[in-house]
């Protein structure tokens, strides 16, 4: 399994490509913008985009979705609880002062505990609300490693803010405690922004998680 992540879009959202080199099947996670750069990376892999999935629907995580969907025909997926956020993209754009992206055909098909197959591996879907009502974490185990795409729920030494539409501090702490922190300590975490980390590191070094 080939997995790569890179910042994309005006706010540096980490876009990830989960790519099976044999079948060329690929899942795109959080294409926040910079469509041409994402397309160039997909082309270099010979990728066949199977699905475009989103950890949540804040505007900085969906900027290139419509473009990738148009060129690939792939389905674009969110958790249905975040549908209202996608519907108010114009409000989000005005608030942040960034261009309004083209609207994609979004399926509210991400369900807690379900999986999406990519080549010989599977991506597990965890509903982890708190940053937004539909915030979702994706987990892929392949080649002896576990990769966690946590969106804006867990960062290196931080957690997501809960003061925007539908955010809930109790919910995010529950999601972290009952779902994300149950993953292996050596699991590699790719957050929505910023550098990678591991579950074990955050368990002992993240000031928002360490119990005193």
PDB file of C-alpha atoms in Angstrom:
ATOM      1  CA  UNK A   1       0.000   0.000   0.000  1.00  0.00           C
ATOM      2  CA  UNK A   2       1.274   3.452  -0.913  1.00  0.00           C
ATOM      3  CA  UNK A   3       0.146   6.293   1.360  1.00  0.00           C
ATOM      4  CA  UNK A   4       1.209   9.890   0.930  1.00  0.00           C
ATOM      5  CA  UNK A   5       0.034  13.132   2.484  1.00  0.00           C
ATOM      6  CA  UNK A   6       0.726  16.756   1.599  1.00  0.00           C
ATOM      7  CA  UNK A   7      -0.754  20.171   2.447  1.00  0.00           C
ATOM      8  CA  UNK A   8      -3.279  21.482  -0.065  1.00  0.00           C
ATOM      9  CA  UNK A   9      -5.489  24.539  -0.237  1.00  0.00           C
ATOM     10  CA  UNK A  10      -5.469  27.978   1.343  1.00  0.00           C
ATOM     11  CA  UNK A  11      -5.292  26.702   4.925  1.00  0.00           C
ATOM     12  CA  UNK A  12      -2.836  23.853   4.336  1.00  0.00           C
ATOM     13  CA  UNK A  13      -5.236  20.960   4.840  1.00  0.00           C
ATOM     14  CA  UNK A  14      -3.420  17.625   4.690  1.00  0.00           C
ATOM     15  CA  UNK A  15      -4.673  15.763   1.623  1.00  0.00           C
ATOM     16  CA  UNK A  16      -3.876  12.043   1.629  1.00  0.00           C
ATOM     17  CA  UNK A  17      -3.789   9.445  -1.132  1.00  0.00           C
ATOM     18  CA  UNK A  18      -4.331   5.812  -0.127  1.00  0.00           C
ATOM     19  CA  UNK A  19      -3.189   3.910  -3.198  1.00  0.00           C
ATOM     20  CA  UNK A  20      -2.946   0.221  -4.036  1.00  0.00           C
ATOM     21  CA  UNK A  21      -0.010  -0.135  -6.475  1.00  0.00           C
ATOM     22  CA  UNK A  22      -1.352  -3.386  -7.931  1.00  0.00           C
ATOM     23  CA  UNK A  23      -4.943  -2.479  -8.753  1.00  0.00           C
ATOM     24  CA  UNK A  24      -4.201   1.274  -8.908  1.00  0.00           C
ATOM     25  CA  UNK A  25      -7.359   1.825  -6.859  1.00  0.00           C
ATOM     26  CA  UNK A  26      -7.055   4.976  -4.770  1.00  0.00           C
ATOM     27  CA  UNK A  27      -8.991   6.770  -2.048  1.00  0.00           C
ATOM     28  CA  UNK A  28      -8.472  10.521  -1.731  1.00  0.00           C
ATOM     29  CA  UNK A  29      -8.860  11.895   1.795  1.00  0.00           C
ATOM     30  CA  UNK A  30      -9.664  15.585   2.357  1.00  0.00           C
ATOM     31  CA  UNK A  31      -8.754  17.273  -0.957  1.00  0.00           C
ATOM     32  CA  UNK A  32      -8.732  20.793   0.471  1.00  0.00           C
ATOM     33  CA  UNK A  33      -7.654  22.612  -2.668  1.00  0.00           C
ATOM     34  CA  UNK A  34      -4.798  22.900  -5.192  1.00  0.00           C
ATOM     35  CA  UNK A  35      -6.639  20.703  -7.669  1.00  0.00           C
ATOM     36  CA  UNK A  36      -3.835  20.730 -10.243  1.00  0.00           C
ATOM     37  CA  UNK A  37      -1.260  19.542  -7.716  1.00  0.00           C
ATOM     38  CA  UNK A  38      -3.514  16.732  -6.503  1.00  0.00           C
ATOM     39  CA  UNK A  39      -4.322  15.689 -10.059  1.00  0.00           C
ATOM     40  CA  UNK A  40      -0.608  15.644 -10.921  1.00  0.00           C
ATOM     41  CA  UNK A  41       0.110  13.283  -8.041  1.00  0.00           C
ATOM     42  CA  UNK A  42      -2.790  11.024  -9.017  1.00  0.00           C
ATOM     43  CA  UNK A  43      -1.555  10.947 -12.609  1.00  0.00           C
ATOM     44  CA  UNK A  44       1.983  10.065 -11.531  1.00  0.00           C
ATOM     45  CA  UNK A  45       0.563   7.059  -9.654  1.00  0.00           C
ATOM     46  CA  UNK A  46      -1.670   5.992 -12.530  1.00  0.00           C
ATOM     47  CA  UNK A  47      -4.442   6.191  -9.940  1.00  0.00           C
ATOM     48  CA  UNK A  48      -8.015   5.072 -10.445  1.00  0.00           C
ATOM     49  CA  UNK A  49      -9.900   7.103  -7.855  1.00  0.00           C
ATOM     50  CA  UNK A  50     -12.381   4.844  -6.092  1.00  0.00           C
ATOM     51  CA  UNK A  51     -13.746   7.372  -3.607  1.00  0.00           C
ATOM     52  CA  UNK A  52     -13.163  10.841  -2.204  1.00  0.00           C
ATOM     53  CA  UNK A  53     -13.755  10.840   1.543  1.00  0.00           C
ATOM     54  CA  UNK A  54     -13.848  13.684   4.029  1.00  0.00           C
ATOM     55  CA  UNK A  55     -13.098  13.808   7.726  1.00  0.00           C
ATOM     56  CA  UNK A  56     -15.590  16.690   7.910  1.00  0.00           C
ATOM     57  CA  UNK A  57     -17.059  19.359   5.658  1.00  0.00           C
ATOM     58  CA  UNK A  58     -15.380  22.570   6.703  1.00  0.00           C
ATOM     59  CA  UNK A  59     -14.542  24.431   3.510  1.00  0.00           C
ATOM     60  CA  UNK A  60     -10.772  23.950   3.802  1.00  0.00           C
ATOM     61  CA  UNK A  61     -11.204  20.175   3.488  1.00  0.00           C
ATOM     62  CA  UNK A  62     -13.417  20.079   0.378  1.00  0.00           C
ATOM     63  CA  UNK A  63     -12.001  22.668  -2.031  1.00  0.00           C
ATOM     64  CA  UNK A  64     -10.864  20.270  -4.780  1.00  0.00           C
ATOM     65  CA  UNK A  65     -13.549  17.628  -4.351  1.00  0.00           C
ATOM     66  CA  UNK A  66     -15.727  18.661  -7.298  1.00  0.00           C
ATOM     67  CA  UNK A  67     -12.771  18.805  -9.661  1.00  0.00           C
ATOM     68  CA  UNK A  68     -11.535  15.330  -8.740  1.00  0.00           C
ATOM     69  CA  UNK A  69     -15.049  13.947  -8.951  1.00  0.00           C
ATOM     70  CA  UNK A  70     -15.553  15.498 -12.382  1.00  0.00           C
ATOM     71  CA  UNK A  71     -12.355  14.012 -13.807  1.00  0.00           C
ATOM     72  CA  UNK A  72     -12.636  10.573 -12.180  1.00  0.00           C
ATOM     73  CA  UNK A  73     -16.348   9.902 -11.752  1.00  0.00           C
ATOM     74  CA  UNK A  74     -15.618   8.828  -8.173  1.00  0.00           C
ATOM     75  CA  UNK A  75     -18.186   9.110  -5.427  1.00  0.00           C
ATOM     76  CA  UNK A  76     -17.622  11.824  -2.828  1.00  0.00           C
ATOM     77  CA  UNK A  77     -18.555  10.831   0.721  1.00  0.00           C
ATOM     78  CA  UNK A  78     -19.291  12.583   4.002  1.00  0.00           C
ATOM     79  CA  UNK A  79     -21.088  11.650   7.204  1.00  0.00           C
ATOM     80  CA  UNK A  80     -24.696  12.745   6.883  1.00  0.00           C
ATOM     81  CA  UNK A  81     -24.507  14.700  10.153  1.00  0.00           C
ATOM     82  CA  UNK A  82     -22.203  17.164   8.350  1.00  0.00           C
ATOM     83  CA  UNK A  83     -24.573  17.736   5.431  1.00  0.00           C
ATOM     84  CA  UNK A  84     -25.706  21.077   6.846  1.00  0.00           C
ATOM     85  CA  UNK A  85     -22.108  22.329   6.823  1.00  0.00           C
ATOM     86  CA  UNK A  86     -21.757  21.519   3.144  1.00  0.00           C
ATOM     87  CA  UNK A  87     -25.010  23.352   2.493  1.00  0.00           C
ATOM     88  CA  UNK A  88     -23.595  26.537   4.063  1.00  0.00           C
ATOM     89  CA  UNK A  89     -20.335  26.622   2.123  1.00  0.00           C
ATOM     90  CA  UNK A  90     -21.090  30.225   1.043  1.00  0.00           C
ATOM     91  CA  UNK A  91     -21.268  31.247   4.697  1.00  0.00           C
ATOM     92  CA  UNK A  92     -17.993  29.465   5.427  1.00  0.00           C
ATOM     93  CA  UNK A  93     -16.298  31.118   2.442  1.00  0.00           C
ATOM     94  CA  UNK A  94     -17.440  34.572   3.518  1.00  0.00           C
ATOM     95  CA  UNK A  95     -16.335  33.987   7.099  1.00  0.00           C
ATOM     96  CA  UNK A  96     -12.835  32.851   6.123  1.00  0.00           C
ATOM     97  CA  UNK A  97     -12.433  35.131   3.116  1.00  0.00           C
ATOM     98  CA  UNK A  98     -11.553  32.339   0.709  1.00  0.00           C
ATOM     99  CA  UNK A  99     -13.075  31.514  -2.692  1.00  0.00           C
ATOM    100  CA  UNK A 100     -16.239  29.421  -2.797  1.00  0.00           C
ATOM    101  CA  UNK A 101     -15.399  26.039  -4.356  1.00  0.00           C
ATOM    102  CA  UNK A 102     -17.484  24.303  -6.969  1.00  0.00           C
ATOM    103  CA  UNK A 103     -20.133  22.097  -5.377  1.00  0.00           C
ATOM    104  CA  UNK A 104     -19.704  18.315  -5.649  1.00  0.00           C
ATOM    105  CA  UNK A 105     -22.321  15.586  -5.536  1.00  0.00           C
ATOM    106  CA  UNK A 106     -21.844  14.504  -1.933  1.00  0.00           C
ATOM    107  CA  UNK A 107     -23.138  11.187  -0.574  1.00  0.00           C
ATOM    108  CA  UNK A 108     -23.894  11.057   3.128  1.00  0.00           C
ATOM    109  CA  UNK A 109     -22.695   7.462   3.120  1.00  0.00           C
ATOM    110  CA  UNK A 110     -19.967   7.333   5.776  1.00  0.00           C
ATOM    111  CA  UNK A 111     -21.262   5.107   8.578  1.00  0.00           C
ATOM    112  CA  UNK A 112     -19.539   4.247  11.836  1.00  0.00           C
ATOM    113  CA  UNK A 113     -17.943   0.799  11.705  1.00  0.00           C
ATOM    114  CA  UNK A 114     -18.283   0.382   7.938  1.00  0.00           C
ATOM    115  CA  UNK A 115     -15.315  -0.163   5.631  1.00  0.00           C
ATOM    116  CA  UNK A 116     -14.231   0.908   2.165  1.00  0.00           C
ATOM    117  CA  UNK A 117     -12.039  -1.535   0.249  1.00  0.00           C
ATOM    118  CA  UNK A 118      -8.940  -0.235  -1.475  1.00  0.00           C
ATOM    119  CA  UNK A 119      -7.064  -2.997  -3.270  1.00  0.00           C
ATOM    120  CA  UNK A 120      -6.240  -5.770  -0.796  1.00  0.00           C
ATOM    121  CA  UNK A 121      -6.792  -3.542   2.246  1.00  0.00           C
ATOM    122  CA  UNK A 122      -9.748  -1.854   3.884  1.00  0.00           C
ATOM    123  CA  UNK A 123     -10.323   1.609   5.266  1.00  0.00           C
ATOM    124  CA  UNK A 124     -12.335   1.525   8.484  1.00  0.00           C
ATOM    125  CA  UNK A 125     -14.719   4.392   9.217  1.00  0.00           C
ATOM    126  CA  UNK A 126     -15.023   5.755  12.767  1.00  0.00           C
ATOM    127  CA  UNK A 127     -17.608   8.416  13.547  1.00  0.00           C
ATOM    128  CA  UNK A 128     -15.757  10.779  15.906  1.00  0.00           C
ATOM    129  CA  UNK A 129     -18.016  13.804  16.483  1.00  0.00           C
ATOM    130  CA  UNK A 130     -17.039  16.887  18.420  1.00  0.00           C
ATOM    131  CA  UNK A 131     -15.177  19.182  16.054  1.00  0.00           C
ATOM    132  CA  UNK A 132     -18.267  18.872  13.879  1.00  0.00           C
ATOM    133  CA  UNK A 133     -21.299  16.599  14.306  1.00  0.00           C
ATOM    134  CA  UNK A 134     -20.201  14.396  11.404  1.00  0.00           C
ATOM    135  CA  UNK A 135     -16.454  14.357  12.014  1.00  0.00           C
ATOM    136  CA  UNK A 136     -15.013  11.032  10.916  1.00  0.00           C
ATOM    137  CA  UNK A 137     -11.681   9.281  11.374  1.00  0.00           C
ATOM    138  CA  UNK A 138     -10.337   6.797   8.824  1.00  0.00           C
ATOM    139  CA  UNK A 139      -8.077   3.874   9.768  1.00  0.00           C
ATOM    140  CA  UNK A 140      -6.043   1.821   7.300  1.00  0.00           C
ATOM    141  CA  UNK A 141      -3.886  -1.136   8.342  1.00  0.00           C
ATOM    142  CA  UNK A 142      -1.473  -2.363   5.679  1.00  0.00           C
ATOM    143  CA  UNK A 143       2.087  -3.669   5.439  1.00  0.00           C
ATOM    144  CA  UNK A 144       2.288  -4.020   9.211  1.00  0.00           C
ATOM    145  CA  UNK A 145       1.447  -0.376   9.853  1.00  0.00           C
ATOM    146  CA  UNK A 146      -1.710   1.414  10.944  1.00  0.00           C
ATOM    147  CA  UNK A 147      -2.466   4.842   9.511  1.00  0.00           C
ATOM    148  CA  UNK A 148      -5.051   7.104  11.142  1.00  0.00           C
ATOM    149  CA  UNK A 149      -6.526  10.067   9.280  1.00  0.00           C
ATOM    150  CA  UNK A 150      -7.958  12.080  12.140  1.00  0.00           C
ATOM    151  CA  UNK A 151      -9.004  15.292  10.402  1.00  0.00           C
ATOM    152  CA  UNK A 152      -9.369  18.134  12.872  1.00  0.00           C
ATOM    153  CA  UNK A 153     -10.218  15.855  15.795  1.00  0.00           C
ATOM    154  CA  UNK A 154      -6.635  15.090  16.848  1.00  0.00           C
ATOM    155  CA  UNK A 155      -3.485  17.077  16.061  1.00  0.00           C
ATOM    156  CA  UNK A 156       0.114  16.716  17.171  1.00  0.00           C
ATOM    157  CA  UNK A 157      -0.108  18.063  20.729  1.00  0.00           C
ATOM    158  CA  UNK A 158      -3.590  19.440  20.182  1.00  0.00           C
ATOM    159  CA  UNK A 159      -7.224  18.651  19.485  1.00  0.00           C
ATOM    160  CA  UNK A 160      -9.868  20.287  17.328  1.00  0.00           C
ATOM    161  CA  UNK A 161     -11.691  23.457  18.216  1.00  0.00           C
ATOM    162  CA  UNK A 162     -15.347  23.145  19.157  1.00  0.00           C
ATOM    163  CA  UNK A 163     -16.542  26.751  18.895  1.00  0.00           C
ATOM    164  CA  UNK A 164     -17.791  26.530  15.294  1.00  0.00           C
ATOM    165  CA  UNK A 165     -21.098  25.209  13.931  1.00  0.00           C
ATOM    166  CA  UNK A 166     -22.162  22.087  15.826  1.00  0.00           C
ATOM    167  CA  UNK A 167     -18.925  21.716  17.794  1.00  0.00           C
ATOM    168  CA  UNK A 168     -19.139  20.034  21.185  1.00  0.00           C
ATOM    169  CA  UNK A 169     -16.305  19.777  23.729  1.00  0.00           C
ATOM    170  CA  UNK A 170     -17.788  16.794  25.570  1.00  0.00           C
ATOM    171  CA  UNK A 171     -18.312  14.950  22.295  1.00  0.00           C
ATOM    172  CA  UNK A 172     -14.757  15.442  21.070  1.00  0.00           C
ATOM    173  CA  UNK A 173     -13.325  14.224  24.370  1.00  0.00           C
ATOM    174  CA  UNK A 174     -15.587  11.159  24.195  1.00  0.00           C
ATOM    175  CA  UNK A 175     -14.521  10.466  20.605  1.00  0.00           C
ATOM    176  CA  UNK A 176     -10.864  10.732  21.554  1.00  0.00           C
ATOM    177  CA  UNK A 177     -11.175   8.595  24.654  1.00  0.00           C
ATOM    178  CA  UNK A 178     -13.516   5.887  23.383  1.00  0.00           C
ATOM    179  CA  UNK A 179     -12.361   5.545  19.772  1.00  0.00           C
ATOM    180  CA  UNK A 180      -9.112   7.190  18.738  1.00  0.00           C
ATOM    181  CA  UNK A 181      -7.087   6.406  21.862  1.00  0.00           C
ATOM    182  CA  UNK A 182      -8.095   2.738  21.653  1.00  0.00           C
ATOM    183  CA  UNK A 183      -5.946   2.411  18.507  1.00  0.00           C
ATOM    184  CA  UNK A 184      -2.392   0.986  18.713  1.00  0.00           C
ATOM    185  CA  UNK A 185       0.310   3.204  20.180  1.00  0.00           C
ATOM    186  CA  UNK A 186       2.447   2.841  17.051  1.00  0.00           C
ATOM    187  CA  UNK A 187      -0.388   3.927  14.735  1.00  0.00           C
ATOM    188  CA  UNK A 188       0.699   6.827  12.533  1.00  0.00           C
ATOM    189  CA  UNK A 189      -1.660   9.795  12.810  1.00  0.00           C
ATOM    190  CA  UNK A 190      -2.114  12.106   9.837  1.00  0.00           C
ATOM    191  CA  UNK A 191      -4.033  15.099  11.244  1.00  0.00           C
ATOM    192  CA  UNK A 192      -6.053  17.580   9.243  1.00  0.00           C
ATOM    193  CA  UNK A 193      -3.237  20.137   9.485  1.00  0.00           C
ATOM    194  CA  UNK A 194       0.373  20.042  10.557  1.00  0.00           C
ATOM    195  CA  UNK A 195       2.895  17.246  11.133  1.00  0.00           C
ATOM    196  CA  UNK A 196       2.270  13.548  11.651  1.00  0.00           C
ATOM    197  CA  UNK A 197       2.417  11.966  15.072  1.00  0.00           C
ATOM    198  CA  UNK A 198       1.537   8.640  16.702  1.00  0.00           C
ATOM    199  CA  UNK A 199      -1.199   7.555  19.064  1.00  0.00           C
ATOM    200  CA  UNK A 200       1.403   6.662  21.701  1.00  0.00           C
ATOM    201  CA  UNK A 201       3.050  10.074  21.520  1.00  0.00           C
ATOM    202  CA  UNK A 202      -0.242  11.888  21.922  1.00  0.00           C
ATOM    203  CA  UNK A 203      -1.343   9.635  24.738  1.00  0.00           C
ATOM    204  CA  UNK A 204       1.569  10.818  26.895  1.00  0.00           C
ATOM    205  CA  UNK A 205       2.522  14.225  25.452  1.00  0.00           C
ATOM    206  CA  UNK A 206      -0.703  15.871  24.318  1.00  0.00           C
ATOM    207  CA  UNK A 207      -1.730  18.343  27.052  1.00  0.00           C
ATOM    208  CA  UNK A 208      -5.398  17.978  26.081  1.00  0.00           C
ATOM    209  CA  UNK A 209      -5.294  14.210  26.612  1.00  0.00           C
ATOM    210  CA  UNK A 210      -2.928  13.623  29.516  1.00  0.00           C
ATOM    211  CA  UNK A 211      -4.852  13.031  32.709  1.00  0.00           C
ATOM    212  CA  UNK A 212      -3.391  14.819  35.678  1.00  0.00           C
TER     213      UNK A 212
END
